[in-house]
Short mmCIF file of C-alpha atoms and ligand atoms in Angstrom, two decimals:
data_model
loop_
_atom_site.label_atom_id
_atom_site.label_comp_id
_atom_site.label_asym_id
_atom_site.label_seq_id
_atom_site.Cartn_x
_atom_site.Cartn_y
_atom_site.Cartn_z
CA UNK A 1 -21.27 6.67 0.28
CA UNK A 2 -18.89 8.34 -2.18
CA UNK A 3 -20.51 8.35 -5.63
CA UNK A 4 -18.45 6.20 -7.92
CA UNK A 5 -18.84 6.12 -11.66
CA UNK A 6 -20.92 3.25 -13.05
CA UNK A 7 -20.44 1.86 -16.57
CA UNK A 8 -22.14 -1.03 -18.28
CA UNK A 9 -20.56 -2.89 -21.18
CA UNK A 10 -23.41 -4.40 -23.15
CA UNK A 11 -24.97 -5.62 -26.36
CA UNK A 12 -28.43 -4.42 -27.38
CA UNK A 13 -29.70 -7.91 -28.24
CA UNK A 14 -28.53 -9.68 -25.11
CA UNK A 15 -31.10 -10.85 -22.55
CA UNK A 16 -28.28 -11.06 -19.98
CA UNK A 17 -27.52 -7.38 -20.51
CA UNK A 18 -31.21 -6.45 -20.49
CA UNK A 19 -31.70 -7.79 -16.96
CA UNK A 20 -28.84 -5.62 -15.70
CA UNK A 21 -30.26 -2.53 -17.44
CA UNK A 22 -33.64 -3.24 -15.80
CA UNK A 23 -32.02 -3.53 -12.36
CA UNK A 24 -30.03 -0.30 -12.78
CA UNK A 25 -33.13 1.58 -13.94
CA UNK A 26 -35.38 0.13 -11.22
CA UNK A 27 -32.88 1.33 -8.64
CA UNK A 28 -32.51 4.71 -10.33
CA UNK A 29 -28.74 4.32 -10.72
CA UNK A 30 -27.05 6.63 -13.22
CA UNK A 31 -24.68 4.83 -15.54
CA UNK A 32 -22.88 5.11 -18.82
CA UNK A 33 -23.86 2.44 -21.34
CA UNK A 34 -21.11 1.27 -23.66
CA UNK A 35 -22.22 -0.92 -26.56
CA UNK A 36 -19.80 -3.68 -27.62
CA UNK A 37 -20.34 -2.93 -31.28
CA UNK A 38 -18.47 -5.90 -32.73
CA UNK A 39 -18.71 -8.43 -29.91
CA UNK A 40 -18.27 -11.53 -32.05
CA UNK A 41 -15.39 -10.40 -34.30
CA UNK A 42 -13.53 -7.71 -32.46
CA UNK A 43 -13.98 -7.32 -28.72
CA UNK A 44 -12.99 -3.95 -27.30
CA UNK A 45 -9.81 -3.59 -25.20
CA UNK A 46 -12.03 -2.45 -22.29
CA UNK A 47 -14.05 -5.70 -22.43
CA UNK A 48 -10.93 -7.88 -22.74
CA UNK A 49 -9.34 -6.12 -19.81
CA UNK A 50 -12.54 -6.17 -17.71
CA UNK A 51 -13.59 -9.76 -18.35
CA UNK A 52 -10.48 -11.65 -19.47
CA UNK A 53 -11.95 -15.00 -18.40
CA UNK A 54 -15.13 -15.33 -20.46
CA UNK A 55 -14.82 -12.11 -22.54
CA UNK A 56 -18.61 -11.79 -22.38
CA UNK A 57 -21.05 -9.00 -21.72
CA UNK A 58 -22.56 -7.77 -19.48
CA UNK A 59 -19.77 -6.29 -17.40
CA UNK A 60 -20.56 -3.65 -14.81
CA UNK A 61 -17.68 -1.34 -13.95
CA UNK A 62 -18.12 0.42 -10.63
CA UNK A 63 -15.48 2.93 -9.61
CA UNK A 64 -13.11 1.32 -12.14
CA UNK A 65 -13.66 -2.22 -10.80
CA UNK A 66 -15.30 -4.78 -13.12
CA UNK A 67 -18.03 -7.19 -12.03
CA UNK A 68 -18.90 -10.03 -14.44
CA UNK A 69 -21.77 -12.50 -14.93
CA UNK A 70 -25.26 -11.05 -15.00
CA UNK A 71 -26.66 -12.84 -11.92
CA UNK A 72 -23.59 -11.87 -9.94
CA UNK A 73 -24.03 -8.28 -11.17
CA UNK A 74 -27.69 -8.22 -10.06
CA UNK A 75 -26.70 -9.35 -6.58
CA UNK A 76 -23.91 -6.78 -6.45
CA UNK A 77 -26.27 -4.00 -7.49
CA UNK A 78 -28.76 -5.10 -4.84
CA UNK A 79 -26.12 -5.07 -2.11
CA UNK A 80 -24.52 -1.76 -3.03
CA UNK A 81 -27.75 0.15 -3.74
CA UNK A 82 -29.86 -1.46 -1.06
CA UNK A 83 -33.05 0.61 -1.46
CA UNK A 84 -35.91 -1.24 -3.23
CA UNK A 85 -34.45 -4.66 -2.49
CA UNK A 86 -34.55 -7.14 -5.38
CA UNK A 87 -33.57 -10.21 -3.35
CA UNK A 88 -35.31 -11.25 -0.13
CA UNK A 89 -33.36 -10.52 3.06
CA UNK A 90 -34.32 -13.77 4.77
CA UNK A 91 -31.49 -16.32 4.16
CA UNK A 92 -33.87 -19.21 3.46
CA UNK A 93 -35.96 -17.23 0.98
CA UNK A 94 -32.80 -15.93 -0.63
CA UNK A 95 -31.50 -19.50 -1.04
CA UNK A 96 -34.78 -20.51 -2.72
CA UNK A 97 -34.61 -17.56 -5.11
CA UNK A 98 -31.01 -18.45 -6.01
CA UNK A 99 -32.06 -22.05 -6.60
CA UNK A 100 -34.70 -20.96 -9.13
CA UNK A 101 -32.31 -18.53 -10.79
CA UNK A 102 -29.87 -21.41 -11.34
CA UNK A 103 -32.71 -23.56 -12.67
CA UNK A 104 -33.77 -20.78 -15.04
CA UNK A 105 -30.24 -20.31 -16.38
CA UNK A 106 -29.43 -23.99 -16.76
CA UNK A 107 -32.75 -25.34 -17.93
CA UNK A 108 -34.33 -22.44 -19.80
CA UNK A 109 -31.69 -19.96 -20.96
CA UNK A 110 -29.24 -22.66 -22.09
CA UNK A 111 -32.05 -24.62 -23.70
CA UNK A 112 -33.32 -21.55 -25.57
CA UNK A 113 -29.79 -20.99 -26.88
CA UNK A 114 -29.69 -24.59 -28.17
CA UNK A 115 -33.18 -24.30 -29.68
CA UNK A 116 -32.10 -21.19 -31.56
CA UNK A 117 -29.04 -22.88 -33.00
CA UNK A 118 -30.32 -26.36 -33.86
CA UNK A 119 -32.65 -28.22 -36.20
CA UNK A 120 -33.91 -31.76 -36.82
CA UNK A 121 -33.52 -34.34 -34.08
CA UNK A 122 -31.34 -32.13 -31.90
CA UNK A 123 -34.04 -29.46 -31.95
CA UNK A 124 -36.82 -31.95 -31.20
CA UNK A 125 -34.98 -33.37 -28.19
CA UNK A 126 -34.18 -29.93 -26.86
CA UNK A 127 -37.77 -28.76 -27.24
CA UNK A 128 -38.93 -31.73 -25.15
CA UNK A 129 -36.51 -30.88 -22.36
CA UNK A 130 -37.46 -27.23 -22.58
CA UNK A 131 -41.18 -28.04 -22.29
CA UNK A 132 -40.53 -30.20 -19.25
CA UNK A 133 -38.55 -27.43 -17.58
CA UNK A 134 -41.38 -24.99 -18.33
CA UNK A 135 -43.86 -27.47 -16.78
CA UNK A 136 -41.83 -27.31 -13.58
CA UNK A 137 -41.67 -23.52 -13.67
CA UNK A 138 -45.41 -23.28 -14.38
CA UNK A 139 -46.12 -25.32 -11.24
CA UNK A 140 -43.75 -23.21 -9.14
CA UNK A 141 -45.35 -19.97 -10.31
CA UNK A 142 -48.85 -21.33 -9.78
CA UNK A 143 -48.17 -22.64 -6.28
CA UNK A 144 -45.78 -20.15 -4.82
CA UNK A 145 -45.76 -16.67 -6.28
CA UNK A 146 -48.01 -13.66 -6.01
CA UNK A 147 -48.16 -11.23 -8.93
CA UNK A 148 -44.37 -11.38 -9.32
CA UNK A 149 -41.68 -13.63 -7.90
CA UNK A 150 -40.81 -10.59 -5.81
CA UNK A 151 -44.38 -10.42 -4.38
CA UNK A 152 -46.47 -7.41 -5.38
CA UNK A 153 -43.47 -5.65 -6.90
CA UNK A 154 -40.91 -6.90 -9.34
CA UNK A 155 -37.84 -8.65 -7.87
CA UNK A 156 -34.65 -10.52 -8.70
CA UNK A 157 -36.21 -13.63 -10.29
CA UNK A 158 -38.57 -11.54 -12.38
CA UNK A 159 -35.52 -9.77 -13.80
CA UNK A 160 -33.63 -13.04 -14.27
CA UNK A 161 -36.52 -14.55 -16.25
CA UNK A 162 -37.86 -11.35 -17.80
CA UNK A 163 -36.25 -12.17 -21.17
CA UNK A 164 -38.52 -15.16 -21.56
CA UNK A 165 -41.33 -13.12 -23.12
CA UNK A 166 -39.85 -11.43 -26.17
CA UNK A 167 -36.77 -13.61 -26.71
CA UNK A 168 -38.65 -16.91 -26.44
CA UNK A 169 -41.42 -15.75 -28.73
CA UNK A 170 -38.86 -14.96 -31.44
CA UNK A 171 -36.68 -18.04 -30.89
CA UNK A 172 -39.70 -20.34 -31.05
CA UNK A 173 -41.01 -18.65 -34.20
CA UNK A 174 -37.64 -18.90 -35.94
CA UNK A 175 -36.67 -22.42 -34.91
CA UNK A 176 -39.89 -24.33 -34.37
CA UNK A 177 -42.48 -22.30 -36.26
CA UNK A 178 -44.93 -22.98 -33.44
CA UNK A 179 -45.89 -21.72 -30.00
CA UNK A 180 -44.21 -23.41 -27.06
CA UNK A 181 -43.97 -21.13 -24.05
CA UNK A 182 -46.88 -18.96 -25.21
CA UNK A 183 -49.23 -21.97 -25.15
CA UNK A 184 -51.73 -20.62 -22.62
CA UNK A 185 -53.34 -24.04 -22.11
CA UNK A 186 -50.15 -25.74 -20.99
CA UNK A 187 -48.58 -22.69 -19.32
CA UNK A 188 -51.41 -20.37 -18.20
CA UNK A 189 -49.72 -18.97 -15.09
CA UNK A 190 -46.38 -18.48 -16.79
CA UNK A 191 -48.11 -16.46 -19.52
CA UNK A 192 -50.05 -14.37 -17.00
CA UNK A 193 -46.82 -13.69 -15.13
CA UNK A 194 -44.79 -12.72 -18.23
CA UNK A 195 -47.58 -10.38 -19.31
CA UNK A 196 -47.41 -8.65 -15.92
CA UNK A 197 -43.63 -8.39 -16.17
CA UNK A 198 -43.78 -6.92 -19.68
CA UNK A 199 -46.32 -4.43 -18.43
CA UNK A 200 -43.88 -2.87 -15.95
CA UNK A 201 -42.75 0.42 -17.52
CA UNK A 202 -39.03 -0.12 -16.94
CA UNK A 203 -39.21 -3.48 -18.69
CA UNK A 204 -41.51 -2.33 -21.48
CA UNK A 205 -39.41 0.73 -22.23
CA UNK A 206 -36.13 -1.18 -22.23
CA UNK A 207 -36.76 -4.06 -24.60
CA UNK A 208 -35.24 -4.25 -28.09
CA UNK A 209 -37.63 -3.91 -31.03
CA UNK A 210 -39.12 -7.26 -32.05
CA UNK A 211 -38.28 -6.79 -35.74
CA UNK A 212 -34.68 -5.87 -35.10
CA UNK A 213 -34.22 -8.71 -32.63
CA UNK A 214 -35.84 -11.23 -35.02
CA UNK A 215 -33.50 -10.20 -37.83
CA UNK A 216 -30.47 -10.48 -35.55
CA UNK A 217 -31.46 -13.84 -34.05
CA UNK A 218 -32.17 -15.25 -37.51
CA UNK A 219 -28.67 -14.18 -38.55
CA UNK A 220 -27.21 -15.96 -35.46
CA UNK A 221 -29.30 -19.07 -36.19
CA UNK A 222 -28.13 -19.24 -39.81
CA UNK A 223 -24.50 -18.71 -38.82
CA UNK A 224 -24.70 -21.49 -36.21
CA UNK A 225 -26.42 -23.91 -38.59
CA UNK A 226 -23.89 -23.20 -41.35
CA UNK A 227 -21.04 -23.79 -38.89
CA UNK A 228 -22.56 -27.08 -37.71
CA UNK A 229 -23.09 -28.23 -41.30
CA UNK A 230 -19.38 -27.62 -42.06
CA UNK A 231 -17.97 -29.30 -38.94
N1 GSH B 301 -23.60 -16.36 -18.18
C1 GSH B 301 -23.35 -15.08 -18.81
C2 GSH B 301 -23.81 -15.15 -20.23
C3 GSH B 301 -23.51 -13.86 -21.00
C4 GSH B 301 -23.51 -14.08 -22.51
O1 GSH B 301 -23.78 -15.18 -23.01
N2 GSH B 301 -23.14 -13.00 -23.24
C5 GSH B 301 -23.02 -13.10 -24.67
C6 GSH B 301 -23.93 -12.06 -25.34
S1 GSH B 301 -25.61 -12.56 -25.19
C7 GSH B 301 -21.58 -12.73 -25.05
O2 GSH B 301 -20.99 -11.85 -24.47
N3 GSH B 301 -21.02 -13.44 -26.04
C8 GSH B 301 -19.71 -13.15 -26.55
C9 GSH B 301 -18.93 -14.38 -26.85
O3 GSH B 301 -19.47 -15.48 -26.69
O4 GSH B 301 -17.77 -14.24 -27.25
C10 GSH B 301 -24.06 -13.98 -18.00
O5 GSH B 301 -25.10 -14.29 -17.38
O6 GSH B 301 -23.56 -12.86 -17.95
#
């Protein structure tokens, strides 16, 4: 295949961008990383042109053509660079993996976003829903996965959920001041799994620093709470 240039528009603190970086590195794909330096106030012309619909990162640009939405990007990467498959080839298994990816995005990622940006009753209700979703995930991991969702090696769902170590730890500390997901009594298998994921070199070496991320997420939390208080 003709080698086309690969670019990634990203943001250092984004878990959605991190999963794409992990996939590119796991596959050994060379790419140029372009940080969206002022994503909230002043999006770059390249981002606006590449993702005019949601104007969000990550965007992968392959041979000049943009691909948006992180899960879509992971699937694209897996199809184009088909060595070291991330998704199973069997259609049934692939459908199951996609089901859990959707569950993870809707029930965990969205919930974590709400937990970060809420307080009081809203926060309490969201935490309950989040814990219930984690109960379901804990059971799935316990019953159906080996070391990783991908088997003995890391795969698509591990990348999709890989943010849940560092990002959740910080979000829970900032918003709730207590352990939720890292409760090893309620979620023993989840915690064993996330430890294994964080132990993979490509993941470990491509995580933001905890201090920097905490400072940034606290800033986002305070902005969101101030906005809610005004409106
Ligand atoms: N569903 C999207 C979510 C991406 C997302 O939320 N990106 C955030 C950064 S973490 C963003 O670009 N926000 C800019 C904005 O909301 O204007 C994906 O999976 O790619």
